CSV table of C-alpha atoms in Angstrom, one decimal:
chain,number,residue,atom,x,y,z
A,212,UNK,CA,0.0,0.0,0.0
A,213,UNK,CA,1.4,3.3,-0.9
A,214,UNK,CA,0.7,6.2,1.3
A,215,UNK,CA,-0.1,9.7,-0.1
A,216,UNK,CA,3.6,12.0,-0.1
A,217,UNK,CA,3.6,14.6,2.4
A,218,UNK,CA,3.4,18.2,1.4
A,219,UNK,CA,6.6,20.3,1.9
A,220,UNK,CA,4.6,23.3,2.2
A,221,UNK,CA,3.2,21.8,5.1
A,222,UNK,CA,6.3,20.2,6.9
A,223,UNK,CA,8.1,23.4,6.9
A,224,UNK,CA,5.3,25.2,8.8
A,225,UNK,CA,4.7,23.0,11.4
A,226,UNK,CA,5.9,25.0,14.3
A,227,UNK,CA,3.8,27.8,12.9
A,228,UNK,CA,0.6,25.3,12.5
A,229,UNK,CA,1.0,23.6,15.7
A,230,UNK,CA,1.3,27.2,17.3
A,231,UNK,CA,-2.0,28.2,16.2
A,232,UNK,CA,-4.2,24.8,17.1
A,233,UNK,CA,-2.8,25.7,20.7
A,234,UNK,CA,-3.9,29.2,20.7
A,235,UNK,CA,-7.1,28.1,19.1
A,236,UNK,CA,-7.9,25.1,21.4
A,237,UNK,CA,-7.5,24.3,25.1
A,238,UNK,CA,-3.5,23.5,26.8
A,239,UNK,CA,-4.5,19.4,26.9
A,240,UNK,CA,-6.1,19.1,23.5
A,241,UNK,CA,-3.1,19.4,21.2
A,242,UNK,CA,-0.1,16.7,21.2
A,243,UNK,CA,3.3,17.7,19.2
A,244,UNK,CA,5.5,15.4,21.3
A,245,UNK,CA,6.7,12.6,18.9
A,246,UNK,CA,7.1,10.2,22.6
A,247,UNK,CA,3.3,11.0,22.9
A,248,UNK,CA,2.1,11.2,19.0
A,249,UNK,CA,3.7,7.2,19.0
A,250,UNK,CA,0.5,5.9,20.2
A,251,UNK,CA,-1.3,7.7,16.8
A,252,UNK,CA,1.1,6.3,13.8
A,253,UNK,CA,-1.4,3.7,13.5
A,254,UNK,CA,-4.3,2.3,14.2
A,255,UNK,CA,-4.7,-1.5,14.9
A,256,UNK,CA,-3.3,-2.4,11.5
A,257,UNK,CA,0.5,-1.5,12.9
A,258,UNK,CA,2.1,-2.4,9.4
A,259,UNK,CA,2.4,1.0,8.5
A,260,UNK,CA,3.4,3.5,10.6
A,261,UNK,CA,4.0,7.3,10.5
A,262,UNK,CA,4.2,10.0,13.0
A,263,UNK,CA,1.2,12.4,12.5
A,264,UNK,CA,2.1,16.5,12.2
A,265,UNK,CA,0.4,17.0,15.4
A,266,UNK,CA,-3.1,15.0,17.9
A,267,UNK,CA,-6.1,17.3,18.5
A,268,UNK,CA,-8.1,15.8,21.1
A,269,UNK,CA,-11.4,17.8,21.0
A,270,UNK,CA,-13.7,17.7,23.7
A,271,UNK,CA,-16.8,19.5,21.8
A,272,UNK,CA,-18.1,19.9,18.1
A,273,UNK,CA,-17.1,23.7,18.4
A,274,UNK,CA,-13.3,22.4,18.9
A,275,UNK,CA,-13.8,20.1,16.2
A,276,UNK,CA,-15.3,22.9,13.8
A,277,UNK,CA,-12.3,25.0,14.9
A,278,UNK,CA,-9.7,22.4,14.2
A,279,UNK,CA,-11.1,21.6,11.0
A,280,UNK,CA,-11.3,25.6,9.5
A,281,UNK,CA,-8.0,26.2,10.9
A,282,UNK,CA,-6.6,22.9,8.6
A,283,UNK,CA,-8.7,23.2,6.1
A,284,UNK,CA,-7.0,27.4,5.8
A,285,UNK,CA,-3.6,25.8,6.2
A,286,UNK,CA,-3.8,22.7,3.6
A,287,UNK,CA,-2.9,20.5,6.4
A,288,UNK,CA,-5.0,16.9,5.9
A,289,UNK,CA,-7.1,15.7,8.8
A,290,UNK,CA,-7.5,12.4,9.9
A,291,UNK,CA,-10.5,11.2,11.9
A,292,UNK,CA,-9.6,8.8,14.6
A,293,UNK,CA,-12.2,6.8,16.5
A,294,UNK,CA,-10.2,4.4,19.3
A,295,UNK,CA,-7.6,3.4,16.7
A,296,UNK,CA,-9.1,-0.1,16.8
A,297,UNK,CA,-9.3,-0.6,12.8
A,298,UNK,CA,-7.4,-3.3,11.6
A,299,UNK,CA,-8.0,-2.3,8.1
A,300,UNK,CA,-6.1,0.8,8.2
A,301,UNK,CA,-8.8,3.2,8.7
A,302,UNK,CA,-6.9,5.9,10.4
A,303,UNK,CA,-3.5,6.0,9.3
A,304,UNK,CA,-1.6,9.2,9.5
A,305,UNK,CA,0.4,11.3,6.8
A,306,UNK,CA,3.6,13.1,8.0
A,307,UNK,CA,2.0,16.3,7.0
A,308,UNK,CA,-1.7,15.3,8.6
A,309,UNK,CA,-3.7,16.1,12.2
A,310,UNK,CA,-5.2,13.3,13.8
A,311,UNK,CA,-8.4,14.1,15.1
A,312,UNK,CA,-9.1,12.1,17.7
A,313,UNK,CA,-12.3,11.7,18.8
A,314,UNK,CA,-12.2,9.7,22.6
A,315,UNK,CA,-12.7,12.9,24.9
A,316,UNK,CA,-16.1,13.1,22.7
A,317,UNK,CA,-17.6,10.6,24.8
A,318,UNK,CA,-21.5,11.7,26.0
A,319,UNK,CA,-24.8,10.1,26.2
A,320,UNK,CA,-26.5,13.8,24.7
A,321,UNK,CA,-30.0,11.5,24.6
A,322,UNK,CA,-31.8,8.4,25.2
A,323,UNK,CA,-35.3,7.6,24.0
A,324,UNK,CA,-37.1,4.3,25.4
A,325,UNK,CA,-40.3,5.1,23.3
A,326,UNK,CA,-38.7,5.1,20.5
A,327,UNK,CA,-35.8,2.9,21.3
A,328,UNK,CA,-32.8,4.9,20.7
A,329,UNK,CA,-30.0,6.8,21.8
A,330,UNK,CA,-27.7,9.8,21.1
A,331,UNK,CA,-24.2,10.2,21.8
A,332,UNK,CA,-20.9,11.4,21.0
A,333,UNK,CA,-18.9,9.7,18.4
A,334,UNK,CA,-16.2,8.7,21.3
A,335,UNK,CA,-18.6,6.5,23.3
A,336,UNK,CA,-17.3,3.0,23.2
A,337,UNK,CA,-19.4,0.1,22.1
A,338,UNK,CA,-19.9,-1.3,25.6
A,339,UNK,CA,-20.6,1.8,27.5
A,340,UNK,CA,-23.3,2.8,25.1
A,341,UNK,CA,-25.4,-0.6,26.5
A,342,UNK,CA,-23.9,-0.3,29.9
A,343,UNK,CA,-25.5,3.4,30.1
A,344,UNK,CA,-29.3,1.7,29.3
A,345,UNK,CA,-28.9,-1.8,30.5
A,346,UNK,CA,-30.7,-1.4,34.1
A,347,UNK,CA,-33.6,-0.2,31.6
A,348,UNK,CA,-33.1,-3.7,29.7
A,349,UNK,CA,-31.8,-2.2,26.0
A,350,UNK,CA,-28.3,-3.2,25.5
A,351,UNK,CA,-26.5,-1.4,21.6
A,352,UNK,CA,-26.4,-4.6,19.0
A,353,UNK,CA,-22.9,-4.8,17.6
A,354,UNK,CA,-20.6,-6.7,19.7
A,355,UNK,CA,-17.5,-7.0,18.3
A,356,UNK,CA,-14.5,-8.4,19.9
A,357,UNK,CA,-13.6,-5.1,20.3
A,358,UNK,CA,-16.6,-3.4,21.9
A,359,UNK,CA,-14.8,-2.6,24.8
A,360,UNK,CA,-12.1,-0.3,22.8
A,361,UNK,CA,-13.8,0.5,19.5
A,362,UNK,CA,-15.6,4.2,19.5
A,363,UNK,CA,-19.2,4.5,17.7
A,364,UNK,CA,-17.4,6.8,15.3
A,365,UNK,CA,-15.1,3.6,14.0
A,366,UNK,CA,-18.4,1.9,13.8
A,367,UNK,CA,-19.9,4.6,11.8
A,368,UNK,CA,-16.6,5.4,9.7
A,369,UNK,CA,-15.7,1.7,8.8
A,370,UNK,CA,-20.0,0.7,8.4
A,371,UNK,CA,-18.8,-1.9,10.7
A,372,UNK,CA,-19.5,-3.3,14.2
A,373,UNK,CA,-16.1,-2.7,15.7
A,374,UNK,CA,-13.5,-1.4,13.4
């Protein structure tokens, strides 16, 4: 599998870039620190590995939005990370690309017994979404191998049960 080539443009701003996501986003949401970006080269598939440009680790969809103007202004790529569970490579980082990571991202915002469902975050994990309704007696479907790791937005990214 050949990965796309960096941009130059990019790699040569990165202090600059980096810079900005922290002035734009809380002191804890933005990781430059190669020892602390290692977790993020890959995702379960650990075949291919690359060290991402930077980790935002929003904690709202306002941060999200933020992030995602600010890169989208700077050409930087942005890749979506659920819990990094994938084994098909679904979040693999560029040199030149964010990692938006969605984990802190991690609310019930709703549930509905009437009409049997429920709203959360994209972070939520597999197994909390039917631990937060199973004294009601619903439990969430998919139960992959994973379900204890793997986000709803892996599910919803890979239109899988776990990836």
């Amino acid at each position: 599998m050949d990965m796309p080539v960096p941009s130059d443009s990019v790699l040569t701003r990165k202090a600059a870039i980096v810079a900005r996501l922290r002035r734009l986003l809380p002191d804890d949401a933005v990781i430059d620190d190669p020892a602390e970006t290692l977790a993020y080269e890959c995702d379960g598939l650990t075949a291919y590995r690359c060290a991402p440009l930077a980790v935002v680790l929003p904690r709202s969809t306002e941060e999200v939005a933020a992030t995602l103007a600010l890169c989208h202004e700077e050409g930087v790529p942005v890749v979506p990370r659920g819990s990094g569970t994938s084994l098909a490579g679904g979040a693999l980082p560029t040199a030149d690309s964010v990692i938006l990571g969605v984990a802190r991202m991690n609310r019930v915002l709703e549930t509905n017994y009437t009409d049997r469902y429920i709203r959360v975050e994209t972070g939520r994990t597999n197994l909390s979404v039917s631990g937060s309704v199973e004294a009601d007696g619903f439990f969430y479907a998919p139960d992959p191998s994973s379900q204890l790791a793997c986000a709803i937005a892996g599910n919803i990214a890979m239109n899988s049960g776990g990836a």
